[in-house]
Amino acid sequence: MADNATHHYISSFFLVGIPGLQDFHCWIGIPVCLLFSLTMLGNSIIIITIKLEPSLHQPMYFFLCMLAMNDMALASSTAPKMLDIFWLDAHWIDFDICLAQLYFIHTFCIIESALLVAMAFDRYVAICIPLHYTTLLTTTMVIKMGLASVLRAIFMVLPGPFLIRRLPYYTEYVINHAYCEHMAVVKLASANTHVNRTYGISVALSVMILDLGLIATSYLKILQAVFRLSSQHARSKALGTCAAHVCTILVSYTPALFSFLTHRIGKKVPPSVHIIFASLYLLVPPTVNPLVYGIKTKQIRDQVIGLFFLNKKISEN
């Protein structure tokens, strides 16, 4: 603890977990552990498959590989501490570690959103201007787009921990959440938090509006191009290449929008409901994404079966 004239600055926070459901924490930890395990396994399979199969060395799959790595990082920044809370009653977290967790969670979420935009652009170029696909989306361009996604997230989230660090925390140390979330930490400060609140909502709205706007624009252009095609088979094939990406967008943004709205305007929503959805937002998309792409994308499905199952059969014979 650091002293000043009349107060003690707190040095750690107490993460409650899910308020009102503490008696069920042991059971809640089971699906959390399962989701985390499936995330690490599923995304590892996607990355290994893309790396080992030369036919998948294309922009669409490079973006998918980036998404898989980001999903693993996002799940790793939240699930281990949640399991500590649910199974080991390890509720305390150091102030600086809490800020680090907060920073990484929000950074990975913004990277995820940017990668979904990049993947929408990939589908737009592939369907609307296919003759320019190889010249526009070169390996260098894909790397630049990936780096831009990371740098945007880093610099957008960077002010957050510093703005929190300047606030005094004297008496309130209980965070009614399963992890360190920006607004949940800001609310505990013993000072005016208008700047922090404005910053938080500005970043969230700018990312959602910009990224969703770009994704919507890409798909409007894609739909226009698809419906100009005379062949029904060609239409189905073109839309089929977008199916996995659309599913990923829905899985990623639906719980995010619900969590964002309930946190700010859903006053009558029980805290436990909000925290469950906020946790699902971080744990479900990383788990579902590799399953969606594995099932919906024939190239990946065939290569996974070939790499992991046919080889096994051959070795048994």
PDB file of C-alpha atoms in Angstrom:
ATOM      1  CA  MET A   1       0.000   0.000   0.000  1.00  0.00           C
ATOM      2  CA  ALA A   2       1.194   3.517  -0.758  1.00  0.00           C
ATOM      3  CA  ASP A   3       0.328   6.243   1.764  1.00  0.00           C
ATOM      4  CA  ASN A   4      -0.749   9.822   1.393  1.00  0.00           C
ATOM      5  CA  ALA A   5      -2.012  12.221   4.068  1.00  0.00           C
ATOM      6  CA  THR A   6      -5.372  10.602   4.809  1.00  0.00           C
ATOM      7  CA  HIS A   7      -5.825   7.651   2.443  1.00  0.00           C
ATOM      8  CA  HIS A   8      -4.250   4.387   1.376  1.00  0.00           C
ATOM      9  CA  TYR A   9      -4.092   3.570  -2.303  1.00  0.00           C
ATOM     10  CA  ILE A  10      -5.249   0.027  -2.934  1.00  0.00           C
ATOM     11  CA  SER A  11      -2.709  -2.321  -4.492  1.00  0.00           C
ATOM     12  CA  SER A  12      -5.039  -5.087  -5.679  1.00  0.00           C
ATOM     13  CA  PHE A  13      -8.620  -5.791  -6.690  1.00  0.00           C
ATOM     14  CA  PHE A  14     -11.057  -8.542  -5.701  1.00  0.00           C
ATOM     15  CA  LEU A  15     -12.744 -10.170  -8.703  1.00  0.00           C
ATOM     16  CA  VAL A  16     -16.129 -11.512  -7.589  1.00  0.00           C
ATOM     17  CA  GLY A  17     -16.664 -13.808 -10.568  1.00  0.00           C
ATOM     18  CA  ILE A  18     -20.378 -13.953 -11.369  1.00  0.00           C
ATOM     19  CA  PRO A  19     -22.388 -12.093  -8.678  1.00  0.00           C
ATOM     20  CA  GLY A  20     -25.258 -14.114  -7.282  1.00  0.00           C
ATOM     21  CA  LEU A  21     -23.926 -17.371  -8.685  1.00  0.00           C
ATOM     22  CA  GLN A  22     -20.911 -17.858  -6.415  1.00  0.00           C
ATOM     23  CA  ASP A  23     -22.297 -21.161  -5.148  1.00  0.00           C
ATOM     24  CA  PHE A  24     -22.225 -22.484  -8.706  1.00  0.00           C
ATOM     25  CA  HIS A  25     -18.694 -21.296  -9.584  1.00  0.00           C
ATOM     26  CA  CYS A  26     -17.317 -24.830  -9.420  1.00  0.00           C
ATOM     27  CA  TRP A  27     -19.824 -25.976 -12.045  1.00  0.00           C
ATOM     28  CA  ILE A  28     -19.495 -22.826 -14.187  1.00  0.00           C
ATOM     29  CA  GLY A  29     -15.770 -23.529 -14.420  1.00  0.00           C
ATOM     30  CA  ILE A  30     -16.436 -26.762 -16.356  1.00  0.00           C
ATOM     31  CA  PRO A  31     -17.847 -25.128 -19.553  1.00  0.00           C
ATOM     32  CA  VAL A  32     -15.226 -22.376 -19.267  1.00  0.00           C
ATOM     33  CA  CYS A  33     -12.461 -24.992 -19.202  1.00  0.00           C
ATOM     34  CA  LEU A  34     -14.100 -26.892 -22.064  1.00  0.00           C
ATOM     35  CA  LEU A  35     -14.415 -23.751 -24.214  1.00  0.00           C
ATOM     36  CA  PHE A  36     -10.789 -22.788 -23.491  1.00  0.00           C
ATOM     37  CA  SER A  37      -9.526 -26.286 -24.353  1.00  0.00           C
ATOM     38  CA  LEU A  38     -11.540 -26.402 -27.587  1.00  0.00           C
ATOM     39  CA  THR A  39     -10.278 -22.923 -28.514  1.00  0.00           C
ATOM     40  CA  MET A  40      -6.637 -23.935 -28.151  1.00  0.00           C
ATOM     41  CA  LEU A  41      -7.164 -27.275 -29.928  1.00  0.00           C
ATOM     42  CA  GLY A  42      -9.377 -26.041 -32.780  1.00  0.00           C
ATOM     43  CA  ASN A  43      -7.303 -22.987 -33.617  1.00  0.00           C
ATOM     44  CA  SER A  44      -4.051 -24.961 -33.392  1.00  0.00           C
ATOM     45  CA  ILE A  45      -5.443 -27.433 -35.935  1.00  0.00           C
ATOM     46  CA  ILE A  46      -6.410 -24.555 -38.261  1.00  0.00           C
ATOM     47  CA  ILE A  47      -2.923 -22.984 -38.021  1.00  0.00           C
ATOM     48  CA  ILE A  48      -1.089 -26.308 -38.513  1.00  0.00           C
ATOM     49  CA  THR A  49      -3.321 -27.273 -41.458  1.00  0.00           C
ATOM     50  CA  ILE A  50      -2.770 -23.949 -43.230  1.00  0.00           C
ATOM     51  CA  LYS A  51       0.979 -24.070 -42.581  1.00  0.00           C
ATOM     52  CA  LEU A  52       1.441 -27.639 -43.845  1.00  0.00           C
ATOM     53  CA  GLU A  53      -0.812 -27.457 -46.900  1.00  0.00           C
ATOM     54  CA  PRO A  54       0.633 -25.352 -49.779  1.00  0.00           C
ATOM     55  CA  SER A  55      -2.751 -25.132 -51.528  1.00  0.00           C
ATOM     56  CA  LEU A  56      -4.031 -23.087 -48.558  1.00  0.00           C
ATOM     57  CA  HIS A  57      -1.280 -20.474 -48.850  1.00  0.00           C
ATOM     58  CA  GLN A  58      -3.724 -17.844 -50.068  1.00  0.00           C
ATOM     59  CA  PRO A  59      -4.809 -14.466 -48.609  1.00  0.00           C
ATOM     60  CA  MET A  60      -8.133 -15.792 -47.300  1.00  0.00           C
ATOM     61  CA  TYR A  61      -6.388 -18.501 -45.266  1.00  0.00           C
ATOM     62  CA  PHE A  62      -3.572 -16.198 -44.118  1.00  0.00           C
ATOM     63  CA  PHE A  63      -6.227 -13.933 -42.586  1.00  0.00           C
ATOM     64  CA  LEU A  64      -7.878 -16.983 -41.051  1.00  0.00           C
ATOM     65  CA  CYS A  65      -4.521 -17.982 -39.558  1.00  0.00           C
ATOM     66  CA  MET A  66      -4.154 -14.499 -38.025  1.00  0.00           C
ATOM     67  CA  LEU A  67      -7.690 -14.765 -36.634  1.00  0.00           C
ATOM     68  CA  ALA A  68      -6.883 -18.156 -35.098  1.00  0.00           C
ATOM     69  CA  MET A  69      -3.738 -16.823 -33.392  1.00  0.00           C
ATOM     70  CA  ASN A  70      -5.639 -13.798 -32.091  1.00  0.00           C
ATOM     71  CA  ASP A  71      -8.446 -16.030 -30.786  1.00  0.00           C
ATOM     72  CA  MET A  72      -5.953 -18.145 -28.854  1.00  0.00           C
ATOM     73  CA  ALA A  73      -4.383 -15.024 -27.359  1.00  0.00           C
ATOM     74  CA  LEU A  74      -7.792 -13.572 -26.428  1.00  0.00           C
ATOM     75  CA  ALA A  75      -8.925 -16.765 -24.691  1.00  0.00           C
ATOM     76  CA  SER A  76      -5.568 -17.052 -22.892  1.00  0.00           C
ATOM     77  CA  SER A  77      -5.906 -13.530 -21.489  1.00  0.00           C
ATOM     78  CA  THR A  78      -9.206 -14.335 -19.756  1.00  0.00           C
ATOM     79  CA  ALA A  79      -9.913 -18.042 -19.201  1.00  0.00           C
ATOM     80  CA  PRO A  80      -6.969 -18.940 -16.871  1.00  0.00           C
ATOM     81  CA  LYS A  81      -7.886 -16.219 -14.333  1.00  0.00           C
ATOM     82  CA  MET A  82     -11.573 -17.114 -14.587  1.00  0.00           C
ATOM     83  CA  LEU A  83     -10.717 -20.737 -13.788  1.00  0.00           C
ATOM     84  CA  ASP A  84      -8.599 -19.561 -10.837  1.00  0.00           C
ATOM     85  CA  ILE A  85     -11.670 -17.761  -9.504  1.00  0.00           C
ATOM     86  CA  PHE A  86     -14.157 -20.561 -10.178  1.00  0.00           C
ATOM     87  CA  TRP A  87     -12.070 -23.526  -9.016  1.00  0.00           C
ATOM     88  CA  LEU A  88      -9.345 -22.177  -6.690  1.00  0.00           C
ATOM     89  CA  ASP A  89     -11.133 -19.163  -5.118  1.00  0.00           C
ATOM     90  CA  ALA A  90      -8.161 -17.040  -6.242  1.00  0.00           C
ATOM     91  CA  HIS A  91     -10.163 -13.800  -6.435  1.00  0.00           C
ATOM     92  CA  TRP A  92      -7.396 -11.259  -5.779  1.00  0.00           C
ATOM     93  CA  ILE A  93      -5.492  -9.685  -8.658  1.00  0.00           C
ATOM     94  CA  ASP A  94      -2.679  -7.151  -8.477  1.00  0.00           C
ATOM     95  CA  PHE A  95      -3.532  -3.620  -9.646  1.00  0.00           C
ATOM     96  CA  ASP A  96      -0.943  -3.603 -12.439  1.00  0.00           C
ATOM     97  CA  ILE A  97      -1.769  -7.157 -13.550  1.00  0.00           C
ATOM     98  CA  CYS A  98      -5.426  -6.127 -13.714  1.00  0.00           C
ATOM     99  CA  LEU A  99      -4.502  -3.199 -15.974  1.00  0.00           C
ATOM    100  CA  ALA A 100      -2.398  -5.523 -18.138  1.00  0.00           C
ATOM    101  CA  GLN A 101      -5.286  -7.991 -18.486  1.00  0.00           C
ATOM    102  CA  LEU A 102      -7.655  -5.130 -19.313  1.00  0.00           C
ATOM    103  CA  TYR A 103      -5.244  -3.834 -21.948  1.00  0.00           C
ATOM    104  CA  PHE A 104      -4.710  -7.191 -23.663  1.00  0.00           C
ATOM    105  CA  ILE A 105      -8.399  -8.149 -23.658  1.00  0.00           C
ATOM    106  CA  HIS A 106      -9.489  -4.926 -25.358  1.00  0.00           C
ATOM    107  CA  THR A 107      -6.503  -4.962 -27.732  1.00  0.00           C
ATOM    108  CA  PHE A 108      -7.241  -8.500 -28.942  1.00  0.00           C
ATOM    109  CA  CYS A 109     -10.949  -7.655 -29.329  1.00  0.00           C
ATOM    110  CA  ILE A 110     -10.146  -4.695 -31.602  1.00  0.00           C
ATOM    111  CA  ILE A 111      -7.656  -6.795 -33.590  1.00  0.00           C
ATOM    112  CA  GLU A 112     -10.393  -9.412 -34.053  1.00  0.00           C
ATOM    113  CA  SER A 113     -12.768  -6.783 -35.411  1.00  0.00           C
ATOM    114  CA  ALA A 114     -10.130  -5.451 -37.823  1.00  0.00           C
ATOM    115  CA  LEU A 115      -9.361  -8.957 -39.101  1.00  0.00           C
ATOM    116  CA  LEU A 116     -13.050  -9.515 -39.826  1.00  0.00           C
ATOM    117  CA  VAL A 117     -12.965  -6.315 -41.904  1.00  0.00           C
ATOM    118  CA  ALA A 118      -9.873  -7.570 -43.755  1.00  0.00           C
ATOM    119  CA  MET A 119     -11.596 -10.882 -44.466  1.00  0.00           C
ATOM    120  CA  ALA A 120     -14.686  -9.067 -45.760  1.00  0.00           C
ATOM    121  CA  PHE A 121     -12.417  -7.048 -48.089  1.00  0.00           C
ATOM    122  CA  ASP A 122     -10.802 -10.303 -49.244  1.00  0.00           C
ATOM    123  CA  ARG A 123     -14.239 -11.690 -50.194  1.00  0.00           C
ATOM    124  CA  TYR A 124     -15.171  -8.404 -51.905  1.00  0.00           C
ATOM    125  CA  VAL A 125     -12.065  -8.490 -54.112  1.00  0.00           C
ATOM    126  CA  ALA A 126     -12.455 -12.234 -54.843  1.00  0.00           C
ATOM    127  CA  ILE A 127     -16.090 -11.889 -55.959  1.00  0.00           C
ATOM    128  CA  CYS A 128     -16.397  -8.356 -57.335  1.00  0.00           C
ATOM    129  CA  ILE A 129     -13.012  -7.883 -59.014  1.00  0.00           C
ATOM    130  CA  PRO A 130     -11.557 -11.410 -59.302  1.00  0.00           C
ATOM    131  CA  LEU A 131      -9.152 -10.502 -62.118  1.00  0.00           C
ATOM    132  CA  HIS A 132      -7.303  -8.153 -59.734  1.00  0.00           C
ATOM    133  CA  TYR A 133      -7.290 -10.544 -56.766  1.00  0.00           C
ATOM    134  CA  THR A 134      -3.705 -11.754 -57.116  1.00  0.00           C
ATOM    135  CA  THR A 135      -2.346  -8.278 -57.839  1.00  0.00           C
ATOM    136  CA  LEU A 136      -4.210  -6.499 -55.028  1.00  0.00           C
ATOM    137  CA  LEU A 137      -3.952  -9.083 -52.260  1.00  0.00           C
ATOM    138  CA  THR A 138      -0.304 -10.023 -52.452  1.00  0.00           C
ATOM    139  CA  THR A 139       1.500 -11.587 -49.498  1.00  0.00           C
ATOM    140  CA  THR A 140       3.063  -8.200 -48.734  1.00  0.00           C
ATOM    141  CA  MET A 141      -0.348  -6.519 -48.717  1.00  0.00           C
ATOM    142  CA  VAL A 142      -1.780  -9.207 -46.417  1.00  0.00           C
ATOM    143  CA  ILE A 143       1.114  -8.690 -43.978  1.00  0.00           C
ATOM    144  CA  LYS A 144       0.608  -4.920 -44.082  1.00  0.00           C
ATOM    145  CA  MET A 145      -3.113  -5.302 -43.389  1.00  0.00           C
ATOM    146  CA  GLY A 146      -2.348  -7.618 -40.473  1.00  0.00           C
ATOM    147  CA  LEU A 147       0.193  -5.174 -39.023  1.00  0.00           C
ATOM    148  CA  ALA A 148      -2.234  -2.278 -39.472  1.00  0.00           C
ATOM    149  CA  SER A 149      -4.870  -4.239 -37.517  1.00  0.00           C
ATOM    150  CA  VAL A 150      -2.428  -4.815 -34.657  1.00  0.00           C
ATOM    151  CA  LEU A 151      -1.052  -1.261 -34.579  1.00  0.00           C
ATOM    152  CA  ARG A 152      -4.531   0.290 -34.652  1.00  0.00           C
ATOM    153  CA  ALA A 153      -5.565  -1.797 -31.640  1.00  0.00           C
ATOM    154  CA  ILE A 154      -2.353  -1.098 -29.713  1.00  0.00           C
ATOM    155  CA  PHE A 155      -2.631   2.673 -30.040  1.00  0.00           C
ATOM    156  CA  MET A 156      -6.402   2.837 -29.529  1.00  0.00           C
ATOM    157  CA  VAL A 157      -6.257   0.898 -26.246  1.00  0.00           C
ATOM    158  CA  LEU A 158      -2.926   2.288 -24.955  1.00  0.00           C
ATOM    159  CA  PRO A 159      -4.395   5.440 -23.293  1.00  0.00           C
ATOM    160  CA  GLY A 160      -6.840   3.315 -21.250  1.00  0.00           C
ATOM    161  CA  PRO A 161      -4.467   1.935 -18.587  1.00  0.00           C
ATOM    162  CA  PHE A 162      -2.676   5.301 -18.255  1.00  0.00           C
ATOM    163  CA  LEU A 163      -5.977   7.145 -17.755  1.00  0.00           C
ATOM    164  CA  ILE A 164      -6.920   4.602 -15.067  1.00  0.00           C
ATOM    165  CA  ARG A 165      -3.456   4.809 -13.464  1.00  0.00           C
ATOM    166  CA  ARG A 166      -3.901   8.528 -12.770  1.00  0.00           C
ATOM    167  CA  LEU A 167      -7.140   7.914 -10.826  1.00  0.00           C
ATOM    168  CA  PRO A 168      -7.086   7.502  -7.029  1.00  0.00           C
ATOM    169  CA  TYR A 169      -8.394   4.208  -5.655  1.00  0.00           C
ATOM    170  CA  TYR A 170      -8.934   4.444  -1.902  1.00  0.00           C
ATOM    171  CA  THR A 171     -11.843   2.328  -0.669  1.00  0.00           C
ATOM    172  CA  GLU A 172     -13.555   0.446  -3.506  1.00  0.00           C
ATOM    173  CA  TYR A 173     -11.644  -2.667  -4.551  1.00  0.00           C
ATOM    174  CA  VAL A 174     -14.382  -5.220  -5.360  1.00  0.00           C
ATOM    175  CA  ILE A 175     -14.912  -5.734  -9.109  1.00  0.00           C
ATOM    176  CA  ASN A 176     -18.265  -7.378  -9.816  1.00  0.00           C
ATOM    177  CA  HIS A 177     -16.904  -9.206 -12.807  1.00  0.00           C
ATOM    178  CA  ALA A 178     -15.042 -12.371 -13.809  1.00  0.00           C
ATOM    179  CA  TYR A 179     -12.148 -10.418 -15.346  1.00  0.00           C
ATOM    180  CA  CYS A 180     -10.783  -6.857 -15.426  1.00  0.00           C
ATOM    181  CA  GLU A 181     -13.051  -4.915 -17.772  1.00  0.00           C
ATOM    182  CA  HIS A 182     -12.466  -1.212 -18.481  1.00  0.00           C
ATOM    183  CA  MET A 183     -15.701   0.289 -17.169  1.00  0.00           C
ATOM    184  CA  ALA A 184     -15.889  -2.106 -14.215  1.00  0.00           C
ATOM    185  CA  VAL A 185     -12.468  -0.875 -13.039  1.00  0.00           C
ATOM    186  CA  VAL A 186     -13.155   2.798 -13.794  1.00  0.00           C
ATOM    187  CA  LYS A 187     -16.336   2.776 -11.666  1.00  0.00           C
ATOM    188  CA  LEU A 188     -14.311   2.006  -8.522  1.00  0.00           C
ATOM    189  CA  ALA A 189     -12.223   5.201  -8.684  1.00  0.00           C
ATOM    190  CA  SER A 190     -12.605   7.800  -5.918  1.00  0.00           C
ATOM    191  CA  ALA A 191     -12.680  10.703  -8.388  1.00  0.00           C
ATOM    192  CA  ASN A 192     -14.458  12.104 -11.419  1.00  0.00           C
ATOM    193  CA  THR A 193     -14.213   9.550 -14.238  1.00  0.00           C
ATOM    194  CA  HIS A 194     -15.813  11.570 -17.040  1.00  0.00           C
ATOM    195  CA  VAL A 195     -12.652  11.475 -19.191  1.00  0.00           C
ATOM    196  CA  ASN A 196     -12.300   7.704 -18.796  1.00  0.00           C
ATOM    197  CA  ARG A 197     -15.964   7.078 -19.577  1.00  0.00           C
ATOM    198  CA  THR A 198     -15.852   9.336 -22.632  1.00  0.00           C
ATOM    199  CA  TYR A 199     -12.684   7.638 -23.858  1.00  0.00           C
ATOM    200  CA  GLY A 200     -14.149   4.140 -23.339  1.00  0.00           C
ATOM    201  CA  ILE A 201     -17.408   4.756 -25.156  1.00  0.00           C
ATOM    202  CA  SER A 202     -15.633   6.694 -27.945  1.00  0.00           C
ATOM    203  CA  VAL A 203     -13.278   3.801 -28.680  1.00  0.00           C
ATOM    204  CA  ALA A 204     -16.070   1.208 -28.541  1.00  0.00           C
ATOM    205  CA  LEU A 205     -18.418   3.182 -30.788  1.00  0.00           C
ATOM    206  CA  SER A 206     -15.726   4.171 -33.293  1.00  0.00           C
ATOM    207  CA  VAL A 207     -14.566   0.562 -33.699  1.00  0.00           C
ATOM    208  CA  MET A 208     -18.095  -0.839 -34.019  1.00  0.00           C
ATOM    209  CA  ILE A 209     -19.398   1.861 -36.366  1.00  0.00           C
ATOM    210  CA  LEU A 210     -16.307   1.926 -38.606  1.00  0.00           C
ATOM    211  CA  ASP A 211     -15.757  -1.826 -38.786  1.00  0.00           C
ATOM    212  CA  LEU A 212     -19.405  -2.824 -39.106  1.00  0.00           C
ATOM    213  CA  GLY A 213     -19.857  -0.087 -41.706  1.00  0.00           C
ATOM    214  CA  LEU A 214     -16.953  -1.403 -43.791  1.00  0.00           C
ATOM    215  CA  ILE A 215     -18.171  -5.002 -43.482  1.00  0.00           C
ATOM    216  CA  ALA A 216     -21.724  -4.003 -44.447  1.00  0.00           C
ATOM    217  CA  THR A 217     -20.429  -2.011 -47.443  1.00  0.00           C
ATOM    218  CA  SER A 218     -18.340  -4.979 -48.617  1.00  0.00           C
ATOM    219  CA  TYR A 219     -21.281  -7.343 -48.442  1.00  0.00           C
ATOM    220  CA  LEU A 220     -23.653  -4.933 -50.155  1.00  0.00           C
ATOM    221  CA  LYS A 221     -21.189  -4.784 -53.057  1.00  0.00           C
ATOM    222  CA  ILE A 222     -20.844  -8.581 -52.965  1.00  0.00           C
ATOM    223  CA  LEU A 223     -24.617  -9.083 -53.085  1.00  0.00           C
ATOM    224  CA  GLN A 224     -24.929  -6.655 -55.991  1.00  0.00           C
ATOM    225  CA  ALA A 225     -22.241  -8.558 -57.914  1.00  0.00           C
ATOM    226  CA  VAL A 226     -23.725 -11.972 -57.075  1.00  0.00           C
ATOM    227  CA  PHE A 227     -27.247 -11.102 -58.205  1.00  0.00           C
ATOM    228  CA  ARG A 228     -25.883  -9.894 -61.546  1.00  0.00           C
ATOM    229  CA  LEU A 229     -24.688 -13.426 -62.250  1.00  0.00           C
ATOM    230  CA  SER A 230     -26.944 -15.292 -64.657  1.00  0.00           C
ATOM    231  CA  SER A 231     -26.185 -18.796 -63.385  1.00  0.00           C
ATOM    232  CA  GLN A 232     -27.845 -20.030 -60.186  1.00  0.00           C
ATOM    233  CA  HIS A 233     -24.893 -22.357 -59.602  1.00  0.00           C
ATOM    234  CA  ALA A 234     -22.449 -19.439 -59.847  1.00  0.00           C
ATOM    235  CA  ARG A 235     -24.548 -17.448 -57.350  1.00  0.00           C
ATOM    236  CA  SER A 236     -24.607 -20.320 -54.868  1.00  0.00           C
ATOM    237  CA  LYS A 237     -20.882 -20.907 -55.228  1.00  0.00           C
ATOM    238  CA  ALA A 238     -20.068 -17.210 -54.693  1.00  0.00           C
ATOM    239  CA  LEU A 239     -22.310 -16.927 -51.631  1.00  0.00           C
ATOM    240  CA  GLY A 240     -20.954 -20.221 -50.307  1.00  0.00           C
ATOM    241  CA  THR A 241     -17.459 -18.783 -50.069  1.00  0.00           C
ATOM    242  CA  CYS A 242     -18.850 -16.077 -47.735  1.00  0.00           C
ATOM    243  CA  ALA A 243     -20.916 -18.350 -45.476  1.00  0.00           C
ATOM    244  CA  ALA A 244     -18.198 -19.078 -42.918  1.00  0.00           C
ATOM    245  CA  HIS A 245     -17.219 -15.415 -42.672  1.00  0.00           C
ATOM    246  CA  VAL A 246     -20.840 -14.288 -42.172  1.00  0.00           C
ATOM    247  CA  CYS A 247     -21.271 -16.881 -39.396  1.00  0.00           C
ATOM    248  CA  THR A 248     -18.094 -15.617 -37.716  1.00  0.00           C
ATOM    249  CA  ILE A 249     -19.338 -12.011 -37.880  1.00  0.00           C
ATOM    250  CA  LEU A 250     -22.657 -12.960 -36.271  1.00  0.00           C
ATOM    251  CA  VAL A 251     -20.963 -15.023 -33.551  1.00  0.00           C
ATOM    252  CA  SER A 252     -18.483 -12.222 -32.785  1.00  0.00           C
ATOM    253  CA  TYR A 253     -20.678  -9.130 -32.891  1.00  0.00           C
ATOM    254  CA  THR A 254     -23.995 -10.366 -31.437  1.00  0.00           C
ATOM    255  CA  PRO A 255     -22.777 -10.974 -27.849  1.00  0.00           C
ATOM    256  CA  ALA A 256     -20.483  -7.920 -28.136  1.00  0.00           C
ATOM    257  CA  LEU A 257     -23.378  -5.611 -28.983  1.00  0.00           C
ATOM    258  CA  PHE A 258     -25.554  -7.119 -26.256  1.00  0.00           C
ATOM    259  CA  SER A 259     -22.785  -6.749 -23.669  1.00  0.00           C
ATOM    260  CA  PHE A 260     -22.055  -3.162 -24.743  1.00  0.00           C
ATOM    261  CA  LEU A 261     -25.718  -2.103 -24.615  1.00  0.00           C
ATOM    262  CA  THR A 262     -26.600  -3.798 -21.322  1.00  0.00           C
ATOM    263  CA  HIS A 263     -23.507  -2.372 -19.642  1.00  0.00           C
ATOM    264  CA  ARG A 264     -24.517   1.184 -20.521  1.00  0.00           C
ATOM    265  CA  ILE A 265     -28.290   1.333 -20.918  1.00  0.00           C
ATOM    266  CA  GLY A 266     -29.627  -1.973 -19.559  1.00  0.00           C
ATOM    267  CA  LYS A 267     -30.155  -0.840 -15.974  1.00  0.00           C
ATOM    268  CA  LYS A 268     -32.723  -3.567 -15.228  1.00  0.00           C
ATOM    269  CA  VAL A 269     -30.580  -6.414 -16.561  1.00  0.00           C
ATOM    270  CA  PRO A 270     -29.238  -8.506 -13.629  1.00  0.00           C
ATOM    271  CA  PRO A 271     -25.438  -8.201 -13.212  1.00  0.00           C
ATOM    272  CA  SER A 272     -25.058 -11.961 -13.532  1.00  0.00           C
ATOM    273  CA  VAL A 273     -26.686 -11.903 -17.007  1.00  0.00           C
ATOM    274  CA  HIS A 274     -24.434  -9.087 -18.179  1.00  0.00           C
ATOM    275  CA  ILE A 275     -21.280 -10.801 -16.912  1.00  0.00           C
ATOM    276  CA  ILE A 276     -22.257 -14.157 -18.435  1.00  0.00           C
ATOM    277  CA  PHE A 277     -22.765 -12.511 -21.846  1.00  0.00           C
ATOM    278  CA  ALA A 278     -19.561 -10.492 -21.484  1.00  0.00           C
ATOM    279  CA  SER A 279     -17.689 -13.726 -20.741  1.00  0.00           C
ATOM    280  CA  LEU A 280     -19.374 -15.566 -23.625  1.00  0.00           C
ATOM    281  CA  TYR A 281     -18.297 -12.727 -25.915  1.00  0.00           C
ATOM    282  CA  LEU A 282     -14.661 -13.516 -25.086  1.00  0.00           C
ATOM    283  CA  LEU A 283     -14.894 -17.313 -24.949  1.00  0.00           C
ATOM    284  CA  VAL A 284     -17.458 -18.463 -27.520  1.00  0.00           C
ATOM    285  CA  PRO A 285     -16.221 -16.814 -30.792  1.00  0.00           C
ATOM    286  CA  PRO A 286     -12.656 -18.178 -30.399  1.00  0.00           C
ATOM    287  CA  THR A 287     -14.160 -21.643 -29.883  1.00  0.00           C
ATOM    288  CA  VAL A 288     -16.726 -21.468 -32.676  1.00  0.00           C
ATOM    289  CA  ASN A 289     -14.570 -19.822 -35.376  1.00  0.00           C
ATOM    290  CA  PRO A 290     -12.408 -22.883 -36.167  1.00  0.00           C
ATOM    291  CA  LEU A 291     -15.502 -25.114 -36.109  1.00  0.00           C
ATOM    292  CA  VAL A 292     -17.342 -22.803 -38.528  1.00  0.00           C
ATOM    293  CA  TYR A 293     -14.413 -22.606 -40.939  1.00  0.00           C
ATOM    294  CA  GLY A 294     -13.725 -26.323 -40.595  1.00  0.00           C
ATOM    295  CA  ILE A 295     -17.309 -27.247 -41.465  1.00  0.00           C
ATOM    296  CA  LYS A 296     -18.218 -24.498 -43.944  1.00  0.00           C
ATOM    297  CA  THR A 297     -14.938 -24.302 -45.882  1.00  0.00           C
ATOM    298  CA  LYS A 298     -14.479 -27.423 -48.024  1.00  0.00           C
ATOM    299  CA  GLN A 299     -10.761 -26.820 -48.632  1.00  0.00           C
ATOM    300  CA  ILE A 300      -9.975 -26.730 -44.904  1.00  0.00           C
ATOM    301  CA  ARG A 301     -12.329 -29.605 -44.102  1.00  0.00           C
ATOM    302  CA  ASP A 302     -10.717 -31.828 -46.731  1.00  0.00           C
ATOM    303  CA  GLN A 303      -7.185 -30.936 -45.647  1.00  0.00           C
ATOM    304  CA  VAL A 304      -7.917 -31.531 -41.947  1.00  0.00           C
ATOM    305  CA  ILE A 305      -9.378 -34.964 -42.772  1.00  0.00           C
ATOM    306  CA  GLY A 306      -6.398 -35.714 -45.001  1.00  0.00           C
ATOM    307  CA  LEU A 307      -3.748 -34.560 -42.526  1.00  0.00           C
ATOM    308  CA  PHE A 308      -5.139 -35.939 -39.294  1.00  0.00           C
ATOM    309  CA  PHE A 309      -7.342 -38.896 -40.190  1.00  0.00           C
ATOM    310  CA  LEU A 310      -6.163 -40.434 -43.455  1.00  0.00           C
ATOM    311  CA  ASN A 311      -2.542 -40.348 -42.277  1.00  0.00           C
ATOM    312  CA  LYS A 312      -3.633 -42.118 -39.097  1.00  0.00           C
ATOM    313  CA  LYS A 313      -5.397 -44.827 -41.103  1.00  0.00           C
ATOM    314  CA  ILE A 314      -2.340 -45.288 -43.338  1.00  0.00           C
ATOM    315  CA  SER A 315      -0.049 -45.662 -40.326  1.00  0.00           C
ATOM    316  CA  GLU A 316      -2.434 -48.239 -38.772  1.00  0.00           C
ATOM    317  CA  ASN A 317      -2.412 -50.273 -41.963  1.00  0.00           C
TER     318      ASN A 317
END
